[in-house]
């Protein structure tokens, strides 16, 4: 996951805690309980660390949850009752009645040459804030809203970067992928802390055990359709927009989910600045090695690669390279997802429109059909 040298592999054993019920579950007040069966898995970690889980809390140093070796081809998950609801949980906690969770770990997940800092943040919600892959949590940073003295800060939304079972596979954590927002004065070139992103800096500076106010979960647009386990999913991301896809791919290729056996094609396009900026690259590379028939991974490194016109390689240029194949897959019912900065969409839309016209098709008509068929999923910020 991180692009620094691996210091030492450590084994982690994660026992399931005592049976407890999820409050505010999506089961319309019917509580579900955790299995009490013991479970363990050996994970290769990129830090010298040991993590223990008891019924009350995590104790942890900075960790890397990039799974490189497991005792079986897929990891057991629990509680499987998280698969029972027919509808996703929505807004279980609202801004005026937020949930107090705890930080488990904060890990820098980019290399030294990456522009900016991105962190993988694991949050312990103790099973009280269930979610589905593709949903978001809201975070309320501590302190006072400068525009509304005496009032709390506004909620900031972050796509969840884990499956419903979390990085410990026990349904009690969620992970966020957060880029630290830092402002530099264009005239002096110096950082102006007063204009830095309040929530991203709070999250990236957090320590294990710190409390965090969470709302949600929210969102239906990016939910992973699972009615056809053999469907094709084309996932396009810039930077931290890869977060929901990490959840999709862990569910497809890492976890042993009894009622979802993926046999289709997952195709990820990820655009970042350079090799050091790649996120979760160890995980994705392992899927590529273990599931070559079901996973494809194309990277666009804007500061290291050139497109066919000699300009910087952006994600839309990669899409154009494979445009014929992508259009054929869409015609056959593939889902396509876009997640990242809103600035990514005009370039992508222009590319798709140009390709459609070259094929003698109307992009507006095609886009309308994709939306009607619920094949088109966009979440930008």
Coordinates of C-alpha atoms in Angstrom, one line a residue:
X1 CA 0.0 0.0 0.0
X2 CA 2.7 2.4 1.0
X3 CA 5.6 2.8 -1.4
X4 CA 8.2 2.9 1.3
X5 CA 10.3 -0.1 2.0
X6 CA 8.7 -2.9 3.9
X7 CA 10.2 -3.0 7.3
X8 CA 9.0 -6.3 8.7
X9 CA 6.0 -8.6 8.3
X10 CA 3.9 -9.1 11.4
X11 CA 1.0 -11.4 12.0
X12 CA -2.3 -10.1 13.4
X13 CA -4.9 -12.1 15.1
X14 CA -8.4 -10.5 15.3
X15 CA -10.8 -12.4 17.5
X16 CA -14.5 -11.6 17.2
X17 CA -15.8 -9.9 20.3
X18 CA -18.7 -11.0 22.5
X19 CA -22.2 -11.0 21.0
X20 CA -23.6 -7.5 20.8
X21 CA -26.4 -5.9 18.8
X22 CA -26.1 -3.2 16.2
X23 CA -28.1 -0.1 17.3
X24 CA -30.0 1.9 14.7
X25 CA -29.5 -1.0 12.3
X26 CA -31.1 -1.0 8.9
X27 CA -33.4 -3.8 10.0
X28 CA -36.2 -1.5 11.1
X29 CA -35.4 -2.0 14.8
X30 CA -34.8 -5.7 14.6
X31 CA -31.3 -6.0 16.0
X32 CA -28.6 -8.3 14.6
X33 CA -25.9 -9.8 16.7
X34 CA -22.3 -10.7 16.1
X35 CA -21.2 -14.3 15.8
X36 CA -19.0 -15.4 18.7
X37 CA -16.9 -17.8 16.7
X38 CA -13.2 -17.3 17.0
X39 CA -11.5 -16.2 13.8
X40 CA -8.0 -15.3 12.8
X41 CA -6.0 -14.4 9.7
X42 CA -2.4 -13.8 9.0
X43 CA -1.8 -10.5 7.3
X44 CA 1.5 -9.1 6.0
X45 CA 1.9 -5.6 7.4
X46 CA 4.2 -2.9 6.3
X47 CA 5.0 -1.7 9.8
X48 CA 6.5 -3.2 13.0
X49 CA 3.3 -3.5 14.8
X50 CA 0.9 -5.8 16.6
X51 CA -2.8 -5.2 16.8
X52 CA -5.1 -6.7 19.4
X53 CA -8.9 -6.6 19.5
X54 CA -10.9 -7.0 22.6
X55 CA -14.6 -6.5 23.3
X56 CA -14.1 -2.9 24.2
X57 CA -11.4 -1.3 21.9
X58 CA -8.5 -1.5 19.6
X59 CA -4.9 -0.9 20.7
X60 CA -2.7 -0.1 17.7
X61 CA 0.2 1.8 16.3
X62 CA 0.2 3.0 12.8
X63 CA -0.7 0.1 10.5
X64 CA -0.9 -0.9 6.9
X65 CA -3.8 -3.2 6.1
X66 CA -2.5 -4.2 2.7
X67 CA -3.2 -7.9 2.7
X68 CA -0.5 -9.8 0.9
X69 CA -0.8 -13.3 2.4
X70 CA -3.8 -15.0 4.0
X71 CA -4.2 -18.5 5.3
X72 CA -6.7 -19.2 2.5
X73 CA -7.5 -17.7 -0.8
X74 CA -10.2 -15.5 0.7
X75 CA -10.7 -14.0 4.2
X76 CA -13.6 -15.0 6.4
X77 CA -15.9 -12.2 7.4
X78 CA -18.4 -11.7 10.2
X79 CA -21.2 -11.1 11.1
X80 CA -22.8 -12.4 7.9
X81 CA -26.0 -10.9 9.1
X82 CA -24.7 -7.7 7.5
X83 CA -25.8 -9.3 4.2
X84 CA -29.4 -9.6 5.3
X85 CA -31.0 -6.2 4.7
X86 CA -32.6 -5.7 1.2
X87 CA -32.1 -1.9 1.4
X88 CA -28.9 0.1 2.4
X89 CA -28.7 1.8 5.7
X90 CA -29.3 5.6 5.3
X91 CA -28.7 8.5 7.7
X92 CA -28.7 6.5 10.9
X93 CA -27.0 9.4 12.5
X94 CA -27.7 13.1 11.6
X95 CA -25.6 16.2 12.2
X96 CA -27.5 17.2 15.3
X97 CA -27.3 13.6 16.7
X98 CA -23.9 12.4 15.4
X99 CA -22.2 9.2 16.5
X100 CA -19.0 9.3 18.5
X101 CA -16.5 6.9 17.0
X102 CA -12.8 6.4 17.7
X103 CA -9.7 6.6 15.5
X104 CA -7.9 3.2 15.3
X105 CA -5.0 4.3 13.0
X106 CA -3.8 6.9 10.6
X107 CA -1.3 5.9 8.0
X108 CA 0.4 7.9 5.2
X109 CA -0.1 5.8 2.1
X110 CA 1.9 7.7 -0.5
X111 CA 5.6 7.8 -1.1
X112 CA 8.0 10.7 -0.5
X113 CA 7.8 12.0 -4.1
X114 CA 4.0 12.3 -4.1
X115 CA 2.7 15.9 -4.2
X116 CA 0.8 16.3 -1.0
X117 CA -0.1 13.8 1.7
X118 CA -2.8 11.1 1.6
X119 CA -3.7 9.0 4.7
X120 CA -5.7 5.8 5.2
X121 CA -7.7 6.3 8.4
X122 CA -9.4 3.4 10.2
X123 CA -12.3 4.3 12.4
X124 CA -13.9 2.1 15.1
X125 CA -17.7 2.4 15.1
X126 CA -18.2 -0.7 17.2
X127 CA -20.8 -2.1 14.8
X128 CA -23.2 0.8 15.4
X129 CA -22.9 2.6 12.1
X130 CA -23.3 -0.1 9.4
X131 CA -22.9 0.9 5.7
X132 CA -22.7 -0.6 2.3
X133 CA -19.8 -0.4 -0.2
X134 CA -20.0 2.8 -2.1
X135 CA -21.6 4.9 0.6
X136 CA -20.1 7.9 2.5
X137 CA -19.7 9.0 6.1
X138 CA -20.0 12.6 7.2
X139 CA -17.3 13.9 9.5
X140 CA -17.9 16.9 11.8
X141 CA -14.4 18.3 12.8
X142 CA -14.1 19.7 16.3
X143 CA -14.3 23.4 17.0
X144 CA -16.5 26.3 16.1
X145 CA -17.8 27.2 12.6
X146 CA -16.1 30.5 11.8
X147 CA -19.1 31.6 9.7
X148 CA -21.5 30.7 12.5
X149 CA -20.0 31.6 15.9
X150 CA -21.2 29.1 18.6
X151 CA -22.2 26.5 16.0
X152 CA -20.3 23.4 15.0
X153 CA -18.5 23.0 11.7
X154 CA -20.5 21.8 8.7
X155 CA -20.4 18.1 7.8
X156 CA -17.7 17.0 5.4
X157 CA -18.5 13.8 3.3
X158 CA -15.9 11.1 2.6
X159 CA -16.4 8.0 0.5
X160 CA -15.8 4.9 2.6
X161 CA -12.7 2.9 1.5
X162 CA -13.6 -0.4 3.0
X163 CA -16.3 -3.1 2.7
X164 CA -19.1 -3.3 5.2
X165 CA -16.8 -5.7 7.3
X166 CA -14.1 -3.1 7.6
X167 CA -10.3 -3.6 7.5
X168 CA -10.5 -6.1 10.4
X169 CA -13.3 -8.1 8.7
X170 CA -15.5 -8.0 11.8
X171 CA -18.1 -5.4 10.9
X172 CA -16.9 -2.9 13.4
X173 CA -14.6 -0.5 11.5
X174 CA -14.7 1.7 8.5
X175 CA -11.8 3.3 6.5
X176 CA -11.4 6.6 4.9
X177 CA -8.9 7.7 2.3
X178 CA -8.1 11.4 2.9
X179 CA -5.8 13.8 1.2
X180 CA -4.6 16.6 3.4
X181 CA -5.8 19.9 2.0
X182 CA -3.0 22.5 2.3
X183 CA -3.2 26.1 0.9
X184 CA -0.1 27.8 -0.5
X185 CA -0.2 31.6 -1.1
X186 CA 0.3 32.1 -4.8
X187 CA 2.5 35.2 -4.3
X188 CA 4.8 34.0 -1.5
X189 CA 4.6 30.3 -2.1
X190 CA 4.3 29.8 1.6
X191 CA 1.7 27.6 3.4
X192 CA -1.2 29.6 4.9
X193 CA -2.5 27.4 7.8
X194 CA -5.5 29.6 8.2
X195 CA -6.8 28.5 4.8
X196 CA -5.9 24.8 5.1
X197 CA -8.7 22.2 4.9
X198 CA -10.1 22.0 8.5
X199 CA -11.5 18.4 8.3
X200 CA -8.8 16.8 6.2
X201 CA -6.1 18.1 8.5
X202 CA -8.0 17.1 11.6
X203 CA -8.3 13.5 10.2
X204 CA -4.7 13.3 9.0
X205 CA -3.4 14.6 12.4
X206 CA -5.6 12.3 14.5
X207 CA -4.0 9.7 16.8
X208 CA -5.3 6.2 17.8
X209 CA -8.0 6.6 20.5
X210 CA -9.1 10.1 19.4
X211 CA -12.8 10.7 19.2
X212 CA -14.5 11.6 16.0
X213 CA -18.1 12.7 15.2
X214 CA -19.7 10.7 12.4
X215 CA -23.0 11.1 10.5
X216 CA -24.6 8.9 7.9
X217 CA -24.1 6.6 6.1
X218 CA -25.3 8.4 3.0
X219 CA -25.5 7.8 -0.7
X220 CA -27.1 5.4 -3.2
X221 CA -25.5 6.4 -6.5
X222 CA -22.3 4.4 -6.0
X223 CA -23.7 1.3 -4.5
X224 CA -22.3 -1.8 -6.1
X225 CA -25.1 -3.6 -8.0
X226 CA -24.9 -7.3 -7.1
X227 CA -28.0 -8.7 -8.8
X228 CA -25.7 -10.1 -11.5
X229 CA -22.4 -11.5 -10.0
X230 CA -21.0 -11.8 -13.6
X231 CA -21.5 -8.2 -14.6
X232 CA -18.7 -5.9 -15.8
X233 CA -17.8 -2.9 -13.6
X234 CA -15.6 -0.1 -15.2
X235 CA -14.3 2.1 -12.4
X236 CA -12.7 5.4 -13.1
X237 CA -11.0 7.4 -10.4
X238 CA -8.6 10.3 -9.7
X239 CA -6.7 10.3 -6.5
X240 CA -8.7 9.6 -3.4
X241 CA -11.7 8.9 -5.6
X242 CA -10.4 5.3 -5.6
X243 CA -11.9 4.9 -2.1
X244 CA -15.2 3.2 -3.0
X245 CA -13.5 1.0 -5.5
X246 CA -11.2 -0.4 -2.8
X247 CA -14.4 -1.5 -1.0
X248 CA -15.8 -3.1 -4.2
X249 CA -12.6 -4.9 -5.0
X250 CA -12.0 -6.3 -1.5
X251 CA -15.6 -7.6 -1.6
X252 CA -15.0 -9.2 -5.0
X253 CA -11.6 -10.6 -4.5
X254 CA -10.5 -10.7 -0.9
X255 CA -13.4 -11.5 1.3
X256 CA -15.3 -14.8 1.4
X257 CA -18.9 -13.4 1.2
X258 CA -21.3 -16.4 1.2
X259 CA -24.0 -14.7 -1.0
X260 CA -21.7 -12.8 -3.4
X261 CA -19.3 -14.8 -5.6
X262 CA -18.0 -12.4 -8.2
X263 CA -17.4 -14.0 -11.6
X264 CA -17.5 -10.9 -13.9
X265 CA -14.9 -8.3 -14.9
X266 CA -13.7 -5.4 -12.7
X267 CA -11.7 -2.8 -14.7
X268 CA -10.0 0.0 -12.7
X269 CA -8.6 3.2 -14.2
X270 CA -6.7 5.3 -11.7
X271 CA -5.2 8.7 -12.4
X272 CA -2.6 10.1 -10.1
X273 CA 0.5 12.4 -10.4
X274 CA 3.3 9.8 -10.2
X275 CA 4.2 6.3 -9.0
X276 CA 4.6 7.5 -5.4
X277 CA 1.0 8.8 -5.5
X278 CA -0.5 5.4 -6.3
X279 CA -3.1 4.3 -3.7
X280 CA -3.6 0.7 -2.5
X281 CA -1.3 -0.4 -5.3
X282 CA -0.1 -3.6 -3.4
X283 CA -3.7 -4.7 -3.0
X284 CA -4.7 -4.0 -6.6
X285 CA -1.5 -5.6 -7.9
X286 CA -2.3 -8.8 -5.9
X287 CA -5.8 -9.0 -7.4
X288 CA -4.2 -8.6 -10.9
X289 CA -1.9 -11.5 -10.1
X290 CA -4.5 -13.8 -8.5
X291 CA -7.5 -13.0 -10.7
X292 CA -6.2 -12.1 -14.2
X293 CA -9.5 -13.2 -15.8
X294 CA -11.6 -11.0 -13.6
X295 CA -9.5 -7.8 -13.0
X296 CA -7.8 -5.2 -15.1
X297 CA -5.9 -2.2 -13.8
X298 CA -4.8 0.7 -15.9
X299 CA -2.9 3.7 -14.4
X300 CA -2.5 7.2 -15.7
X301 CA 0.5 8.9 -14.2
X302 CA 0.3 12.6 -15.3
X303 CA 3.8 13.6 -14.3
X304 CA 5.6 10.4 -15.6
X305 CA 3.7 9.4 -18.8
X306 CA 2.8 11.1 -22.1
X307 CA -0.5 10.6 -24.0
X308 CA -0.4 9.9 -27.8
X309 CA -0.3 13.7 -28.5
X310 CA 2.7 14.2 -26.3
X311 CA 0.9 15.8 -23.5
X312 CA 0.4 14.7 -19.9
X313 CA -1.3 11.3 -19.4
X314 CA -4.6 11.8 -17.7
X315 CA -7.3 9.2 -16.9
X316 CA -9.4 10.3 -19.9
X317 CA -6.4 9.6 -22.2
X318 CA -6.4 6.0 -20.9
X319 CA -10.1 5.7 -21.4
X320 CA -9.6 6.9 -25.0
X321 CA -7.0 4.2 -25.6
X322 CA -9.5 1.5 -24.7
X323 CA -12.6 3.4 -26.0
X324 CA -13.8 0.8 -28.5
X325 CA -13.7 -2.0 -25.9
X326 CA -15.3 0.2 -23.3
X327 CA -18.2 1.2 -25.6
X328 CA -18.8 -2.4 -26.5
X329 CA -18.9 -3.4 -22.8
X330 CA -21.4 -0.5 -22.1
X331 CA -23.5 -1.7 -25.0
X332 CA -23.6 -5.1 -23.3
X333 CA -24.8 -3.8 -20.0
X334 CA -21.5 -2.9 -18.1
X335 CA -21.7 -0.4 -15.2
X336 CA -19.4 2.6 -15.3
X337 CA -18.4 4.6 -12.2
X338 CA -16.7 7.9 -11.8
X339 CA -15.3 9.2 -8.5
X340 CA -12.9 12.0 -7.7
X341 CA -12.6 15.7 -8.1
X342 CA -15.4 17.3 -10.2
X343 CA -12.7 18.8 -12.5
X344 CA -12.2 15.3 -13.9
X345 CA -15.6 15.0 -15.5
X346 CA -15.5 17.7 -18.3
X347 CA -12.4 16.1 -19.8
X348 CA -13.8 12.6 -19.6
X349 CA -17.2 13.7 -21.0
X350 CA -15.4 15.5 -23.9
X351 CA -13.4 12.3 -24.6
X352 CA -16.5 10.0 -24.6
X353 CA -18.4 12.5 -26.8
X354 CA -15.6 12.6 -29.3
X355 CA -15.3 8.8 -29.4
X356 CA -19.1 8.4 -29.8
X357 CA -19.1 10.8 -32.7
X358 CA -16.2 8.9 -34.3
X359 CA -18.3 5.8 -34.0
X360 CA -21.3 7.5 -35.6
X361 CA -23.2 7.6 -32.3
X362 CA -24.9 10.5 -30.4
X363 CA -23.2 10.8 -27.0
X364 CA -26.2 12.6 -25.5
X365 CA -28.5 9.8 -26.6
X366 CA -26.1 7.1 -25.3
X367 CA -25.7 8.9 -22.0
X368 CA -29.4 9.2 -21.6
X369 CA -29.8 5.4 -22.2
X370 CA -27.0 4.6 -19.7
X371 CA -28.7 6.7 -17.1
X372 CA -32.0 5.1 -17.8
X373 CA -30.5 1.6 -17.5
X374 CA -28.8 2.6 -14.2
X375 CA -25.4 1.8 -15.7
X376 CA -24.0 5.4 -15.1
X377 CA -22.7 6.2 -11.6
X378 CA -21.0 9.5 -10.7
X379 CA -19.8 10.9 -7.4
X380 CA -17.5 13.9 -7.7
X381 CA -16.6 16.6 -5.2

